[in-house]
mmCIF file of C-alpha atoms in Angstrom:
data_model
loop_
_atom_site.group_PDB
_atom_site.id
_atom_site.type_symbol
_atom_site.label_atom_id
_atom_site.label_comp_id
_atom_site.label_asym_id
_atom_site.label_seq_id
_atom_site.Cartn_x
_atom_site.Cartn_y
_atom_site.Cartn_z
ATOM 1 C CA MET A 11 -7.316 -98.201 30.657
ATOM 2 C CA ALA A 12 -5.904 -95.604 32.584
ATOM 3 C CA HIS A 13 -3.458 -94.967 30.564
ATOM 4 C CA LEU A 14 -5.861 -93.900 27.729
ATOM 5 C CA GLY A 15 -7.520 -92.272 29.878
ATOM 6 C CA SER A 16 -4.610 -89.264 30.999
ATOM 7 C CA THR A 17 -3.886 -89.815 27.078
ATOM 8 C CA LEU A 18 -7.428 -88.033 26.025
ATOM 9 C CA THR A 19 -6.947 -86.065 29.420
ATOM 10 C CA THR A 20 -3.872 -84.340 27.386
ATOM 11 C CA LEU A 21 -4.909 -84.218 24.037
ATOM 12 C CA ALA A 22 -8.682 -82.529 25.247
ATOM 13 C CA ILE A 23 -6.212 -79.759 27.370
ATOM 14 C CA ALA A 24 -4.071 -79.366 24.388
ATOM 15 C CA ALA A 25 -6.726 -78.599 21.975
ATOM 16 C CA LEU A 26 -8.853 -76.594 24.680
ATOM 17 C CA THR A 27 -4.958 -74.546 24.358
ATOM 18 C CA LEU A 28 -5.290 -74.218 20.768
ATOM 19 C CA GLY A 29 -8.680 -72.895 20.400
ATOM 20 C CA ALA A 30 -8.159 -70.355 23.090
ATOM 21 C CA THR A 31 -5.022 -69.428 20.797
ATOM 22 C CA ILE A 32 -7.267 -69.389 17.942
ATOM 23 C CA ALA A 33 -9.511 -67.629 19.726
ATOM 24 C CA THR A 34 -7.155 -64.299 21.094
ATOM 25 C CA ALA A 35 -4.954 -64.570 18.240
ATOM 26 C CA PRO A 36 -5.340 -60.780 16.693
ATOM 27 C CA PRO A 37 -7.097 -60.019 13.272
ATOM 28 C CA ALA A 38 -5.017 -59.749 10.284
ATOM 29 C CA ALA A 39 -4.349 -56.384 9.041
ATOM 30 C CA ALA A 40 -6.864 -55.469 5.831
ATOM 31 C CA ALA A 41 -4.603 -55.286 2.907
ATOM 32 C CA ARG A 42 -3.428 -52.152 1.826
ATOM 33 C CA THR A 43 -5.678 -52.097 -1.512
ATOM 34 C CA VAL A 44 -7.685 -48.588 -2.865
ATOM 35 C CA VAL A 45 -10.710 -49.504 -1.651
ATOM 36 C CA THR A 46 -9.558 -49.927 1.700
ATOM 37 C CA ALA A 47 -7.756 -46.445 1.647
ATOM 38 C CA GLN A 48 -10.245 -45.200 0.974
ATOM 39 C CA ARG A 49 -12.367 -46.967 3.824
ATOM 40 C CA LEU A 50 -9.771 -45.877 6.016
ATOM 41 C CA LEU A 51 -10.336 -42.232 4.698
ATOM 42 C CA ASN A 52 -14.007 -41.556 5.020
ATOM 43 C CA ASP A 53 -13.649 -42.617 8.424
ATOM 44 C CA ALA A 54 -11.495 -39.994 8.965
ATOM 45 C CA GLY A 55 -13.398 -37.333 7.550
ATOM 46 C CA CYS A 56 -10.852 -36.633 4.544
ATOM 47 C CA ASP A 57 -14.065 -37.306 1.971
ATOM 48 C CA ALA A 58 -12.805 -40.083 -0.493
ATOM 49 C CA GLY A 59 -16.511 -40.583 -1.895
ATOM 50 C CA ALA A 60 -17.326 -44.159 -2.573
ATOM 51 C CA ALA A 61 -15.207 -47.218 -1.903
ATOM 52 C CA ASP A 62 -15.095 -47.961 -5.689
ATOM 53 C CA GLY A 63 -10.984 -48.753 -5.636
ATOM 54 C CA ALA A 64 -10.932 -46.459 -8.460
ATOM 55 C CA TYR A 65 -7.773 -44.213 -7.798
ATOM 56 C CA GLY A 66 -9.199 -40.622 -9.313
ATOM 57 C CA THR A 67 -8.511 -37.310 -8.555
ATOM 58 C CA ARG A 68 -11.292 -37.097 -5.762
ATOM 59 C CA SER A 69 -9.222 -39.872 -3.694
ATOM 60 C CA LYS A 70 -6.244 -38.029 -4.387
ATOM 61 C CA ALA A 71 -8.049 -35.004 -2.910
ATOM 62 C CA ALA A 72 -8.236 -36.836 0.176
ATOM 63 C CA VAL A 73 -5.167 -38.362 0.394
ATOM 64 C CA THR A 74 -3.769 -34.804 0.086
ATOM 65 C CA LYS A 75 -6.398 -33.365 2.975
ATOM 66 C CA PHE A 76 -5.011 -36.228 4.953
ATOM 67 C CA GLN A 77 -1.563 -35.766 4.492
ATOM 68 C CA ALA A 78 -1.717 -31.841 5.393
ATOM 69 C CA ALA A 79 -3.889 -33.260 8.378
ATOM 70 C CA ASN A 80 -0.862 -35.153 9.794
ATOM 71 C CA ARG A 81 2.109 -32.889 8.346
ATOM 72 C CA LEU A 82 2.684 -35.558 5.489
ATOM 73 C CA ALA A 83 3.925 -34.139 2.388
ATOM 74 C CA GLN A 84 1.782 -33.948 0.477
ATOM 75 C CA THR A 85 2.025 -36.237 -2.205
ATOM 76 C CA ALA A 86 -1.865 -37.192 -3.384
ATOM 77 C CA THR A 87 -0.037 -40.890 -3.120
ATOM 78 C CA LEU A 88 -0.934 -43.623 -0.758
ATOM 79 C CA ASP A 89 3.204 -44.171 0.160
ATOM 80 C CA ALA A 90 4.437 -45.980 3.060
ATOM 81 C CA ALA A 91 3.901 -42.826 5.400
ATOM 82 C CA THR A 92 0.670 -42.351 4.319
ATOM 83 C CA TRP A 93 -0.308 -45.705 4.901
ATOM 84 C CA SER A 94 1.680 -46.327 8.314
ATOM 85 C CA ARG A 95 -0.894 -43.036 9.366
ATOM 86 C CA LEU A 96 -3.848 -44.344 8.172
ATOM 87 C CA GLU A 97 -3.780 -47.479 9.449
ATOM 88 C CA ALA A 98 -2.591 -45.984 12.737
ATOM 89 C CA THR A 99 -5.254 -45.345 15.678
ATOM 90 C CA THR A 100 -3.617 -42.155 16.660
ATOM 91 C CA LYS A 101 -4.486 -39.713 13.461
ATOM 92 C CA VAL A 102 -5.346 -36.170 12.751
ATOM 93 C CA ARG A 103 -8.635 -36.524 11.425
ATOM 94 C CA CYS A 104 -8.917 -33.966 7.604
ATOM 95 C CA ASP A 105 -11.956 -32.429 9.284
ATOM 96 C CA ARG A 106 -11.072 -31.721 13.165
ATOM 97 C CA ARG A 107 -7.509 -30.562 13.495
ATOM 98 C CA PRO A 108 -5.528 -28.587 16.074
ATOM 99 C CA VAL A 109 -5.334 -25.092 16.249
ATOM 100 C CA PRO A 110 -2.036 -24.681 15.294
ATOM 101 C CA ALA A 111 -0.001 -23.356 18.163
ATOM 102 C CA SER A 112 1.612 -20.450 16.762
ATOM 103 C CA SER A 113 -1.484 -18.381 16.145
ATOM 104 C CA GLY A 114 -1.613 -16.159 19.005
ATOM 105 C CA SER A 115 -4.573 -16.235 21.592
ATOM 106 C CA GLY A 116 -7.667 -14.546 21.418
ATOM 107 C CA ARG A 117 -10.625 -14.492 18.942
ATOM 108 C CA ARG A 118 -9.529 -14.768 15.428
ATOM 109 C CA ILE A 119 -9.135 -16.276 12.086
ATOM 110 C CA VAL A 120 -6.413 -19.254 11.791
ATOM 111 C CA LEU A 121 -5.843 -19.617 7.712
ATOM 112 C CA SER A 122 -2.532 -21.941 7.269
ATOM 113 C CA ARG A 123 -1.459 -22.236 3.469
ATOM 114 C CA THR A 124 0.454 -25.217 4.442
ATOM 115 C CA GLN A 125 -2.972 -27.536 5.509
ATOM 116 C CA ASN A 126 -5.254 -24.840 3.041
ATOM 117 C CA TYR A 127 -7.164 -24.734 6.317
ATOM 118 C CA VAL A 128 -9.075 -22.269 8.237
ATOM 119 C CA TRP A 129 -10.478 -21.726 12.140
ATOM 120 C CA LEU A 130 -12.604 -19.854 13.387
ATOM 121 C CA VAL A 131 -11.402 -19.336 17.531
ATOM 122 C CA ARG A 132 -13.630 -17.367 19.894
ATOM 123 C CA ASP A 133 -12.125 -15.340 22.888
ATOM 124 C CA ASP A 134 -11.690 -18.573 24.877
ATOM 125 C CA GLY A 135 -10.271 -20.792 22.271
ATOM 126 C CA THR A 136 -12.767 -22.878 21.653
ATOM 127 C CA VAL A 137 -13.039 -23.654 17.560
ATOM 128 C CA ARG A 138 -16.565 -22.565 16.228
ATOM 129 C CA TRP A 139 -16.109 -23.897 13.273
ATOM 130 C CA GLN A 140 -12.933 -25.415 10.855
ATOM 131 C CA GLY A 141 -12.759 -26.307 7.558
ATOM 132 C CA GLY A 142 -10.581 -26.620 4.429
ATOM 133 C CA VAL A 143 -9.754 -23.974 1.703
ATOM 134 C CA ILE A 144 -8.421 -23.057 -1.648
ATOM 135 C CA ASP A 145 -6.385 -19.929 -1.625
ATOM 136 C CA ASN A 146 -3.095 -18.420 -3.797
ATOM 137 C CA PRO A 147 -0.422 -18.087 -1.059
ATOM 138 C CA SER A 148 1.533 -16.098 -4.004
ATOM 139 C CA VAL A 149 -0.951 -13.221 -4.650
ATOM 140 C CA TRP A 150 -0.122 -11.471 -0.813
ATOM 141 C CA ARG A 151 1.924 -12.688 1.952
ATOM 142 C CA ALA A 152 1.304 -14.492 5.330
ATOM 143 C CA GLY A 153 0.508 -11.930 8.275
ATOM 144 C CA THR A 154 -1.638 -10.809 10.121
ATOM 145 C CA TYR A 155 -4.619 -8.640 9.163
ATOM 146 C CA ARG A 156 -8.289 -7.491 10.116
ATOM 147 C CA THR A 157 -11.053 -7.964 8.406
ATOM 148 C CA GLY A 158 -13.165 -4.990 6.953
ATOM 149 C CA SER A 159 -14.107 -2.455 4.811
ATOM 150 C CA ALA A 160 -11.050 -1.831 2.071
ATOM 151 C CA CYS A 161 -10.648 0.992 -1.294
ATOM 152 C CA GLY A 162 -14.319 1.764 -0.946
ATOM 153 C CA ARG A 163 -15.821 -1.236 -1.008
ATOM 154 C CA ALA A 164 -17.939 -2.822 1.596
ATOM 155 C CA ALA A 165 -16.001 -5.256 3.941
ATOM 156 C CA HIS A 166 -19.439 -7.895 3.439
ATOM 157 C CA ILE A 167 -21.194 -8.427 -0.046
ATOM 158 C CA LEU A 168 -23.631 -11.286 -0.176
ATOM 159 C CA ASN A 169 -23.502 -11.830 -3.705
ATOM 160 C CA ASN A 170 -20.182 -10.328 -4.972
ATOM 161 C CA SER A 171 -18.848 -10.971 -8.648
ATOM 162 C CA ASP A 172 -15.793 -11.588 -10.251
ATOM 163 C CA TYR A 173 -13.664 -9.755 -12.738
ATOM 164 C CA SER A 174 -15.027 -11.077 -15.288
ATOM 165 C CA LYS A 175 -19.234 -10.745 -14.021
ATOM 166 C CA THR A 176 -19.704 -14.617 -14.600
ATOM 167 C CA LEU A 177 -19.122 -15.722 -11.033
ATOM 168 C CA TRP A 178 -20.944 -15.250 -8.097
ATOM 169 C CA LEU A 179 -18.618 -15.325 -4.833
ATOM 170 C CA GLN A 180 -21.243 -15.702 -2.475
ATOM 171 C CA HIS A 181 -20.955 -14.422 1.424
ATOM 172 C CA TYR A 182 -18.212 -12.674 0.491
ATOM 173 C CA THR A 183 -15.735 -11.163 3.870
ATOM 174 C CA ARG A 184 -13.494 -8.611 2.933
ATOM 175 C CA VAL A 185 -9.839 -8.667 4.279
ATOM 176 C CA GLN A 186 -7.651 -5.874 4.783
ATOM 177 C CA THR A 187 -4.375 -7.041 3.671
ATOM 178 C CA GLY A 188 -3.551 -3.600 1.013
ATOM 179 C CA LEU A 189 -5.338 -4.980 -1.660
ATOM 180 C CA CYS A 190 -8.366 -4.227 -2.697
ATOM 181 C CA GLY A 191 -10.100 -7.417 -3.587
ATOM 182 C CA VAL A 192 -9.114 -10.112 -1.344
ATOM 183 C CA GLY A 193 -11.455 -12.010 0.693
ATOM 184 C CA PHE A 194 -12.847 -15.428 1.743
ATOM 185 C CA HIS A 195 -16.426 -16.303 -0.431
ATOM 186 C CA ARG A 196 -17.903 -19.192 -0.931
ATOM 187 C CA VAL A 197 -16.705 -21.269 -4.255
ATOM 188 C CA PRO A 198 -17.383 -19.671 -7.432
ATOM 189 C CA ILE A 199 -20.505 -20.307 -8.860
ATOM 190 C CA HIS A 200 -21.359 -19.763 -12.509
ATOM 191 C CA LYS A 201 -24.295 -16.975 -13.528
ATOM 192 C CA SER A 202 -25.196 -18.805 -16.145
ATOM 193 C CA ASP A 203 -26.813 -22.158 -14.357
ATOM 194 C CA GLY A 204 -25.663 -21.593 -10.512
ATOM 195 C CA THR A 205 -22.956 -24.554 -10.033
ATOM 196 C CA GLN A 206 -19.687 -23.597 -8.667
ATOM 197 C CA ILE A 207 -16.630 -24.156 -10.614
ATOM 198 C CA HIS A 208 -14.968 -27.058 -8.751
ATOM 199 C CA PRO A 209 -16.471 -29.469 -6.198
ATOM 200 C CA ASP A 210 -16.742 -28.562 -2.605
ATOM 201 C CA TRP A 211 -14.362 -32.250 -2.091
ATOM 202 C CA TYR A 212 -11.804 -30.027 -3.423
ATOM 203 C CA LEU A 213 -10.975 -27.711 -0.084
ATOM 204 C CA GLY A 214 -8.256 -27.933 1.521
ATOM 205 C CA THR A 215 -5.553 -29.374 -1.053
ATOM 206 C CA ASN A 216 -3.759 -27.438 -3.152
ATOM 207 C CA LEU A 217 -4.595 -29.601 -6.075
ATOM 208 C CA LYS A 218 -6.304 -26.411 -7.530
ATOM 209 C CA GLU A 219 -5.517 -22.458 -6.619
ATOM 210 C CA SER A 220 -7.758 -19.208 -6.382
ATOM 211 C CA HIS A 221 -6.635 -15.646 -8.095
ATOM 212 C CA GLY A 222 -6.165 -14.381 -4.652
ATOM 213 C CA CYS A 223 -9.089 -14.830 -2.400
ATOM 214 C CA ILE A 224 -9.926 -17.992 -0.266
ATOM 215 C CA ARG A 225 -11.922 -20.142 -1.513
ATOM 216 C CA VAL A 226 -14.465 -21.865 1.320
ATOM 217 C CA SER A 227 -17.585 -24.174 0.969
ATOM 218 C CA ASP A 228 -20.827 -22.371 1.581
ATOM 219 C CA ARG A 229 -21.260 -23.175 5.078
ATOM 220 C CA THR A 230 -17.697 -22.139 6.140
ATOM 221 C CA SER A 231 -18.227 -18.741 4.318
ATOM 222 C CA ARG A 232 -21.572 -18.040 6.298
ATOM 223 C CA GLU A 233 -19.546 -19.311 9.359
ATOM 224 C CA ILE A 234 -16.826 -16.523 8.332
ATOM 225 C CA TRP A 235 -19.949 -13.611 7.251
ATOM 226 C CA ASP A 236 -21.410 -14.497 10.757
ATOM 227 C CA PHE A 237 -18.186 -14.608 12.580
ATOM 228 C CA SER A 238 -17.169 -11.638 11.604
ATOM 229 C CA GLN A 239 -19.747 -8.652 11.807
ATOM 230 C CA SER A 240 -17.428 -7.222 14.366
ATOM 231 C CA ALA A 241 -14.100 -6.500 12.682
ATOM 232 C CA VAL A 242 -11.689 -10.262 13.473
ATOM 233 C CA LYS A 243 -7.806 -10.704 13.439
ATOM 234 C CA VAL A 244 -7.672 -13.017 10.739
ATOM 235 C CA VAL A 245 -3.725 -15.225 11.195
ATOM 236 C CA VAL A 246 -2.379 -16.156 7.606
ATOM 237 C CA LEU A 247 0.447 -18.846 8.769
ATOM 238 C CA SER A 248 2.721 -20.105 5.514
#
């Protein structure tokens, strides 16, 4: 009986040990599916839309934004490097990014063409606002500029019109680039029906291209408008 008791005690200890091992085992990693990627992208503020497993243009745009924020090649594909960063505990969110160190100091608007992104930076270095953009680097060069009037045209126009006269460019803030018609504005709106020419989720990607201006969301256009009521430096990084 003593031997049997010893055996039972040994089995009980083994069972407890096994139970402890099972309880503390790390959870299995989520499968690398489109749905998993969409959920991770949404958690990182990349606006992938519904996690429905369909890898359409919106999901590709979200991947591109994530890749831009995390200094990865902007391929719009779920490659190994992108998966690795998505699954990491430390990654840069699409909607909260550090201001590029090479942008200088002081009160300024910083535009990164590599990241397709803009920051409004206060005198003390804190960020008032940030968001994605669509622009066209081939029209004017990177460099340092200022907001303000140009070519006899106002620095700010609430409802500017494009050259075709069919689109509204709302909350237009002009940038003095040496060209007359360059500025920040909301994604153009059709005068005929009030719809945008493309959704906001394209902003922050290289999947669209402007005619030279910097397209931003409605909120960002208003923030830039308010921030630049006194002329402000615009630092454009390639």
